[in-house]
PDB file of C-alpha atoms in Angstrom:
ATOM      1  CA  GLN A   1      30.358  24.360   9.565  1.00 49.00           C
ATOM      2  CA  ASP A   2      28.311  21.427   8.261  1.00 56.00           C
ATOM      3  CA  GLN A   3      30.953  18.706   8.489  1.00 54.00           C
ATOM      4  CA  LEU A   4      31.714  17.031  11.793  1.00 50.00           C
ATOM      5  CA  PRO A   5      33.601  13.836  12.659  1.00 52.00           C
ATOM      6  CA  ARG A   6      31.308  10.860  12.579  1.00 51.00           C
ATOM      7  CA  SER A   7      29.959   9.920  15.979  1.00 47.00           C
ATOM      8  CA  PRO A   8      30.653   6.327  17.068  1.00 44.00           C
ATOM      9  CA  PHE A   9      27.188   6.176  18.598  1.00 40.00           C
ATOM     10  CA  PRO A  10      24.109   5.275  16.530  1.00 40.00           C
ATOM     11  CA  LEU A  11      21.754   8.040  15.574  1.00 38.00           C
ATOM     12  CA  VAL A  12      18.355   8.118  17.225  1.00 37.00           C
ATOM     13  CA  CYS A  13      15.320   9.280  15.304  1.00 37.00           C
ATOM     14  CA  ALA A  14      13.227  11.394  17.639  1.00 35.00           C
ATOM     15  CA  MET A  15      10.534  12.415  15.167  1.00 38.00           C
ATOM     16  CA  ALA A  16       7.915  10.154  13.603  1.00 41.00           C
ATOM     17  CA  ASP A  17       7.270  12.515  10.669  1.00 60.00           C
ATOM     18  CA  ARG A  18      10.202  12.088   8.317  1.00 75.00           C
ATOM     19  CA  PRO A  19      11.028  14.647   5.612  1.00 84.00           C
ATOM     20  CA  ARG A  20       9.314  14.225   2.292  1.00 87.00           C
ATOM     21  CA  LEU A  21      11.326  12.077  -0.086  1.00 90.00           C
ATOM     22  CA  GLY A  22      12.330  13.636  -3.356  1.00 91.00           C
ATOM     23  CA  ILE A  23      14.632  16.305  -4.783  1.00 93.00           C
ATOM     24  CA  TYR A  24      15.254  19.584  -2.959  1.00 95.00           C
ATOM     25  CA  VAL A  25      16.867  22.556  -4.677  1.00 95.00           C
ATOM     26  CA  GLY A  26      18.263  25.782  -3.269  1.00 94.00           C
ATOM     27  CA  LYS A  27      20.368  28.601  -4.710  1.00 94.00           C
ATOM     28  CA  ALA A  28      23.151  30.461  -2.922  1.00 92.00           C
ATOM     29  CA  ARG A  29      24.751  33.656  -4.224  1.00 91.00           C
ATOM     30  CA  ASN A  30      28.362  34.781  -4.028  1.00 87.00           C
ATOM     31  CA  VAL A  31      29.489  31.696  -2.145  1.00 85.00           C
ATOM     32  CA  THR A  32      33.271  31.995  -2.467  1.00 83.00           C
ATOM     33  CA  CYS A  33      33.509  35.209  -4.472  1.00 83.00           C
ATOM     34  CA  PRO A  34      31.256  37.706  -6.235  1.00 84.00           C
ATOM     35  CA  GLY A  35      29.411  35.945  -9.034  1.00 83.00           C
ATOM     36  CA  ASP A  36      29.985  32.472  -7.600  1.00 85.00           C
ATOM     37  CA  HIS A  37      26.321  31.472  -7.527  1.00 91.00           C
ATOM     38  CA  VAL A  38      25.712  27.840  -6.631  1.00 93.00           C
ATOM     39  CA  THR A  39      22.721  25.531  -6.830  1.00 95.00           C
ATOM     40  CA  TRP A  40      22.508  22.935  -4.073  1.00 95.00           C
ATOM     41  CA  GLU A  41      20.594  19.798  -4.973  1.00 96.00           C
ATOM     42  CA  ILE A  42      19.626  17.285  -2.278  1.00 95.00           C
ATOM     43  CA  THR A  43      18.150  13.955  -3.346  1.00 95.00           C
ATOM     44  CA  LEU A  44      16.485  12.285  -0.393  1.00 93.00           C
ATOM     45  CA  GLU A  45      15.631   8.602  -0.719  1.00 92.00           C
ATOM     46  CA  SER A  46      14.269   6.261   1.955  1.00 87.00           C
ATOM     47  CA  LYS A  47      17.728   5.659   3.428  1.00 91.00           C
ATOM     48  CA  ARG A  48      20.209   7.152   0.985  1.00 95.00           C
ATOM     49  CA  CYS A  49      20.950  10.794   0.235  1.00 95.00           C
ATOM     50  CA  SER A  50      23.040  12.601  -2.356  1.00 95.00           C
ATOM     51  CA  LEU A  51      24.342  16.155  -2.047  1.00 96.00           C
ATOM     52  CA  GLN A  52      25.301  17.993  -5.214  1.00 95.00           C
ATOM     53  CA  CYS A  53      27.002  21.298  -5.858  1.00 94.00           C
ATOM     54  CA  ILE A  54      26.185  22.852  -9.246  1.00 93.00           C
ATOM     55  CA  PRO A  55      28.092  26.142  -9.731  1.00 92.00           C
ATOM     56  CA  GLU A  56      26.976  28.708 -12.282  1.00 90.00           C
ATOM     57  CA  LEU A  57      30.421  30.288 -12.649  1.00 84.00           C
ATOM     58  CA  SER A  58      33.040  28.243 -14.465  1.00 81.00           C
ATOM     59  CA  TYR A  59      35.931  26.961 -12.370  1.00 78.00           C
ATOM     60  CA  PHE A  60      38.305  28.619 -14.832  1.00 81.00           C
ATOM     61  CA  LYS A  61      36.619  31.961 -14.176  1.00 79.00           C
ATOM     62  CA  GLY A  62      36.946  31.800 -10.421  1.00 77.00           C
ATOM     63  CA  GLY A  63      33.994  29.575  -9.562  1.00 79.00           C
ATOM     64  CA  GLN A  64      34.240  26.486  -7.393  1.00 85.00           C
ATOM     65  CA  PRO A  65      34.363  22.999  -8.903  1.00 89.00           C
ATOM     66  CA  PRO A  66      31.184  20.933  -9.015  1.00 93.00           C
ATOM     67  CA  TRP A  67      30.912  17.914  -6.742  1.00 95.00           C
ATOM     68  CA  ILE A  68      28.504  15.231  -5.638  1.00 95.00           C
ATOM     69  CA  ALA A  69      28.611  13.222  -2.423  1.00 96.00           C
ATOM     70  CA  GLU A  70      26.487  10.299  -1.265  1.00 96.00           C
ATOM     71  CA  GLY A  71      25.663   8.817   2.107  1.00 96.00           C
ATOM     72  CA  ASN A  72      23.081   7.410   4.500  1.00 96.00           C
ATOM     73  CA  TRP A  73      20.754   9.744   6.379  1.00 95.00           C
ATOM     74  CA  GLU A  74      18.890   9.648   9.685  1.00 93.00           C
ATOM     75  CA  LEU A  75      17.200  12.114  11.998  1.00 88.00           C
ATOM     76  CA  GLU A  76      19.326  12.787  15.048  1.00 83.00           C
ATOM     77  CA  GLU A  77      16.955  15.382  16.440  1.00 75.00           C
ATOM     78  CA  GLU A  78      13.489  16.383  15.322  1.00 74.00           C
ATOM     79  CA  ASP A  79      14.976  19.112  13.131  1.00 83.00           C
ATOM     80  CA  ASP A  80      18.468  17.749  12.405  1.00 89.00           C
ATOM     81  CA  LEU A  81      18.942  15.490   9.404  1.00 93.00           C
ATOM     82  CA  VAL A  82      22.391  13.896   9.462  1.00 95.00           C
ATOM     83  CA  VAL A  83      24.010  12.475   6.330  1.00 96.00           C
ATOM     84  CA  SER A  84      26.912  10.099   6.974  1.00 96.00           C
ATOM     85  CA  ILE A  85      29.068  10.385   3.856  1.00 96.00           C
ATOM     86  CA  THR A  86      30.002   7.043   2.282  1.00 96.00           C
ATOM     87  CA  LYS A  87      31.117   8.261  -1.150  1.00 95.00           C
ATOM     88  CA  GLN A  88      33.068  11.468  -1.706  1.00 94.00           C
ATOM     89  CA  ASP A  89      34.075  13.481  -4.739  1.00 93.00           C
ATOM     90  CA  ALA A  90      37.346  15.284  -5.463  1.00 92.00           C
ATOM     91  CA  THR A  91      36.000  18.194  -3.437  1.00 91.00           C
ATOM     92  CA  GLY A  92      33.053  18.604  -1.100  1.00 91.00           C
ATOM     93  CA  PRO A  93      32.215  16.569   2.001  1.00 94.00           C
ATOM     94  CA  LYS A  94      34.722  13.854   2.817  1.00 95.00           C
ATOM     95  CA  LYS A  95      34.027  10.199   3.438  1.00 95.00           C
ATOM     96  CA  ASP A  96      33.332   9.216   7.066  1.00 95.00           C
ATOM     97  CA  THR A  97      32.121  12.689   7.990  1.00 95.00           C
ATOM     98  CA  ASP A  98      28.624  13.791   8.938  1.00 95.00           C
ATOM     99  CA  VAL A  99      26.781  16.587   7.154  1.00 95.00           C
ATOM    100  CA  HIS A 100      24.039  18.249   9.205  1.00 94.00           C
ATOM    101  CA  ILE A 101      20.959  19.603   7.435  1.00 94.00           C
ATOM    102  CA  SER A 102      18.253  21.495   9.318  1.00 93.00           C
ATOM    103  CA  VAL A 103      14.637  20.458   8.725  1.00 92.00           C
ATOM    104  CA  LYS A 104      12.069  23.226   8.986  1.00 88.00           C
ATOM    105  CA  PRO A 105       8.394  22.584   9.890  1.00 77.00           C
ATOM    106  CA  GLU A 106       7.239  23.634   6.431  1.00 77.00           C
ATOM    107  CA  GLY A 107       9.387  20.920   4.857  1.00 76.00           C
ATOM    108  CA  VAL A 108      12.293  23.141   3.819  1.00 91.00           C
ATOM    109  CA  LEU A 109      15.837  21.828   4.215  1.00 94.00           C
ATOM    110  CA  ILE A 110      18.576  24.251   5.234  1.00 94.00           C
ATOM    111  CA  PHE A 111      21.945  23.263   3.749  1.00 95.00           C
ATOM    112  CA  ARG A 112      24.929  25.566   4.186  1.00 92.00           C
ATOM    113  CA  SER A 113      22.637  28.437   5.224  1.00 92.00           C
ATOM    114  CA  THR A 114      20.581  28.007   2.046  1.00 94.00           C
ATOM    115  CA  GLU A 115      16.894  27.124   1.902  1.00 94.00           C
ATOM    116  CA  CYS A 116      16.369  24.069  -0.293  1.00 94.00           C
ATOM    117  CA  LYS A 117      12.763  23.499  -1.283  1.00 93.00           C
ATOM    118  CA  TRP A 118      11.137  20.276  -2.453  1.00 92.00           C
ATOM    119  CA  THR A 119      10.774  20.424  -6.246  1.00 91.00           C
ATOM    120  CA  GLN A 120       9.899  16.968  -7.515  1.00 88.00           C
ATOM    121  CA  PRO A 121       9.588  13.303  -6.533  1.00 88.00           C
ATOM    122  CA  LEU A 122      12.379  10.799  -6.927  1.00 86.00           C
ATOM    123  CA  PRO A 123      13.282   9.788 -10.495  1.00 79.00           C
ATOM    124  CA  GLY A 124      11.011   7.033 -11.696  1.00 73.00           C
ATOM    125  CA  VAL A 125       8.313   7.878  -9.179  1.00 60.00           C
ATOM    126  CA  ASP A 126       5.292   9.489 -10.853  1.00 64.00           C
ATOM    127  CA  PRO A 127       2.686  10.597  -8.274  1.00 63.00           C
ATOM    128  CA  LEU A 128      -0.071  10.331 -10.878  1.00 68.00           C
ATOM    129  CA  LYS A 129       0.941   6.775 -11.717  1.00 68.00           C
ATOM    130  CA  VAL A 130       1.158   5.914  -8.037  1.00 66.00           C
ATOM    131  CA  GLN A 131      -2.345   7.304  -7.520  1.00 71.00           C
ATOM    132  CA  GLN A 132      -3.655   5.482 -10.582  1.00 77.00           C
ATOM    133  CA  ALA A 133      -2.072   2.231  -9.359  1.00 73.00           C
ATOM    134  CA  ALA A 134      -3.730   2.700  -5.970  1.00 76.00           C
ATOM    135  CA  ILE A 135      -7.080   3.288  -7.707  1.00 84.00           C
ATOM    136  CA  GLU A 136      -6.579   0.179  -9.845  1.00 82.00           C
ATOM    137  CA  ARG A 137      -5.730  -1.897  -6.768  1.00 82.00           C
ATOM    138  CA  ALA A 138      -8.827  -0.585  -4.995  1.00 84.00           C
ATOM    139  CA  ARG A 139     -10.964  -1.306  -8.069  1.00 85.00           C
ATOM    140  CA  ALA A 140      -9.527  -4.823  -8.387  1.00 84.00           C
ATOM    141  CA  GLN A 141     -10.144  -5.449  -4.705  1.00 83.00           C
ATOM    142  CA  ALA A 142     -13.720  -4.172  -5.042  1.00 86.00           C
ATOM    143  CA  GLN A 143     -14.280  -6.410  -8.074  1.00 84.00           C
ATOM    144  CA  ALA A 144     -12.849  -9.390  -6.212  1.00 85.00           C
ATOM    145  CA  THR A 145     -15.091  -8.645  -3.242  1.00 84.00           C
ATOM    146  CA  GLU A 146     -18.101  -8.275  -5.537  1.00 85.00           C
ATOM    147  CA  ALA A 147     -17.258 -11.545  -7.282  1.00 84.00           C
ATOM    148  CA  GLU A 148     -16.966 -13.256  -3.908  1.00 85.00           C
ATOM    149  CA  VAL A 149     -20.348 -11.849  -2.836  1.00 88.00           C
ATOM    150  CA  VAL A 150     -21.938 -12.985  -6.111  1.00 86.00           C
ATOM    151  CA  ALA A 151     -20.399 -16.446  -5.711  1.00 85.00           C
ATOM    152  CA  LYS A 152     -21.677 -16.745  -2.139  1.00 87.00           C
ATOM    153  CA  ARG A 153     -25.104 -15.480  -3.216  1.00 88.00           C
ATOM    154  CA  SER A 154     -25.198 -18.059  -6.021  1.00 86.00           C
ATOM    155  CA  GLU A 155     -24.075 -20.768  -3.608  1.00 88.00           C
ATOM    156  CA  LEU A 156     -26.785 -19.759  -1.122  1.00 88.00           C
ATOM    157  CA  GLN A 157     -29.399 -19.675  -3.889  1.00 89.00           C
ATOM    158  CA  ALA A 158     -28.323 -23.142  -5.058  1.00 88.00           C
ATOM    159  CA  MET A 159     -28.573 -24.441  -1.476  1.00 89.00           C
ATOM    160  CA  GLN A 160     -32.022 -22.893  -1.101  1.00 90.00           C
ATOM    161  CA  GLU A 161     -33.161 -24.401  -4.390  1.00 89.00           C
ATOM    162  CA  GLU A 162     -31.748 -27.775  -3.348  1.00 88.00           C
ATOM    163  CA  GLN A 163     -33.532 -27.548   0.004  1.00 88.00           C
ATOM    164  CA  ALA A 164     -36.771 -26.549  -1.760  1.00 86.00           C
ATOM    165  CA  ALA A 165     -36.437 -29.466  -4.183  1.00 87.00           C
ATOM    166  CA  SER A 166     -35.746 -31.819  -1.296  1.00 86.00           C
ATOM    167  CA  SER A 167     -38.784 -30.501   0.567  1.00 85.00           C
ATOM    168  CA  ARG A 168     -40.949 -30.959  -2.534  1.00 89.00           C
ATOM    169  CA  ALA A 169     -39.655 -34.508  -2.982  1.00 87.00           C
ATOM    170  CA  GLU A 170     -40.335 -35.311   0.687  1.00 87.00           C
ATOM    171  CA  LYS A 171     -43.862 -33.857   0.420  1.00 88.00           C
ATOM    172  CA  GLU A 172     -44.550 -35.794  -2.773  1.00 89.00           C
ATOM    173  CA  GLU A 173     -43.296 -39.005  -1.129  1.00 89.00           C
ATOM    174  CA  LEU A 174     -45.441 -38.349   1.955  1.00 85.00           C
ATOM    175  CA  ASP A 175     -48.506 -37.698  -0.245  1.00 87.00           C
ATOM    176  CA  ARG A 176     -47.789 -40.917  -2.162  1.00 88.00           C
ATOM    177  CA  LEU A 177     -47.560 -42.898   1.095  1.00 86.00           C
ATOM    178  CA  ARG A 178     -50.774 -41.361   2.371  1.00 88.00           C
ATOM    179  CA  ALA A 179     -52.531 -42.230  -0.884  1.00 86.00           C
ATOM    180  CA  GLU A 180     -51.197 -45.772  -0.702  1.00 87.00           C
ATOM    181  CA  VAL A 181     -52.415 -46.178   2.884  1.00 85.00           C
ATOM    182  CA  GLN A 182     -55.822 -44.796   1.894  1.00 89.00           C
ATOM    183  CA  ARG A 183     -56.015 -47.203  -1.071  1.00 88.00           C
ATOM    184  CA  GLN A 184     -55.106 -50.169   1.102  1.00 89.00           C
ATOM    185  CA  ARG A 185     -57.678 -49.094   3.717  1.00 87.00           C
ATOM    186  CA  GLU A 186     -60.360 -48.826   1.073  1.00 88.00           C
ATOM    187  CA  GLU A 187     -59.441 -52.257  -0.316  1.00 87.00           C
ATOM    188  CA  GLN A 188     -59.601 -53.735   3.178  1.00 88.00           C
ATOM    189  CA  GLN A 189     -62.991 -52.146   3.783  1.00 88.00           C
ATOM    190  CA  ALA A 190     -64.297 -53.478   0.454  1.00 87.00           C
ATOM    191  CA  GLU A 191     -62.951 -56.923   1.266  1.00 87.00           C
ATOM    192  CA  ALA A 192     -64.612 -56.799   4.698  1.00 85.00           C
ATOM    193  CA  VAL A 193     -67.952 -55.846   3.134  1.00 87.00           C
ATOM    194  CA  LYS A 194     -67.582 -58.679   0.623  1.00 86.00           C
ATOM    195  CA  VAL A 195     -66.772 -61.201   3.357  1.00 85.00           C
ATOM    196  CA  ALA A 196     -69.718 -60.021   5.456  1.00 83.00           C
ATOM    197  CA  ALA A 197     -72.065 -60.323   2.487  1.00 84.00           C
ATOM    198  CA  GLU A 198     -70.816 -63.827   1.722  1.00 82.00           C
ATOM    199  CA  SER A 199     -71.267 -64.889   5.353  1.00 82.00           C
ATOM    200  CA  ALA A 200     -74.823 -63.535   5.407  1.00 82.00           C
ATOM    201  CA  ARG A 201     -75.624 -65.426   2.236  1.00 81.00           C
ATOM    202  CA  LEU A 202     -74.306 -68.713   3.623  1.00 82.00           C
ATOM    203  CA  THR A 203     -76.272 -68.413   6.887  1.00 81.00           C
ATOM    204  CA  ALA A 204     -79.551 -67.464   5.182  1.00 72.00           C
TER     205      ALA A 204
END
């Protein structure tokens, strides 16, 4: 029996590794009568879950009617996935009941004694596109990082060039001052020699 009254207590997730999201499919044979082969389809989203019954035998030939039910799922135990039904069909699990699905270590879901294996990702989710988007994000991040490094390198080079230019200007100014001091000293010495010569001439 996979339907139980809903517990008033919140479900506690005891396992960190949640089942893989996507669509699980399993086939059961002779469910209600010989020839009544049924495909169970479980669509597992991040919080929502849909359970679908797809019979091979027509209802008018003795098969059971198809149905689809929806609900919210959580892990009550490490191997017990519980779907709380919020939307029922004409047949199948009723609203406000819990459907228990066993989770096997290899990622197989057991629904109504039938192994349901993961077959594909959720509609609209393309693993290749997800991988390509991740690669593009990594490439864009690398390009941004490279651009930042180049900008910082250019900024550092500009600072170094500015410091070098400033040093050259300071050296040139210092050389100019030294030359000016030397020129003034030479002029003073020449003037002193001239004055001494004039004094000697006057006292002769």
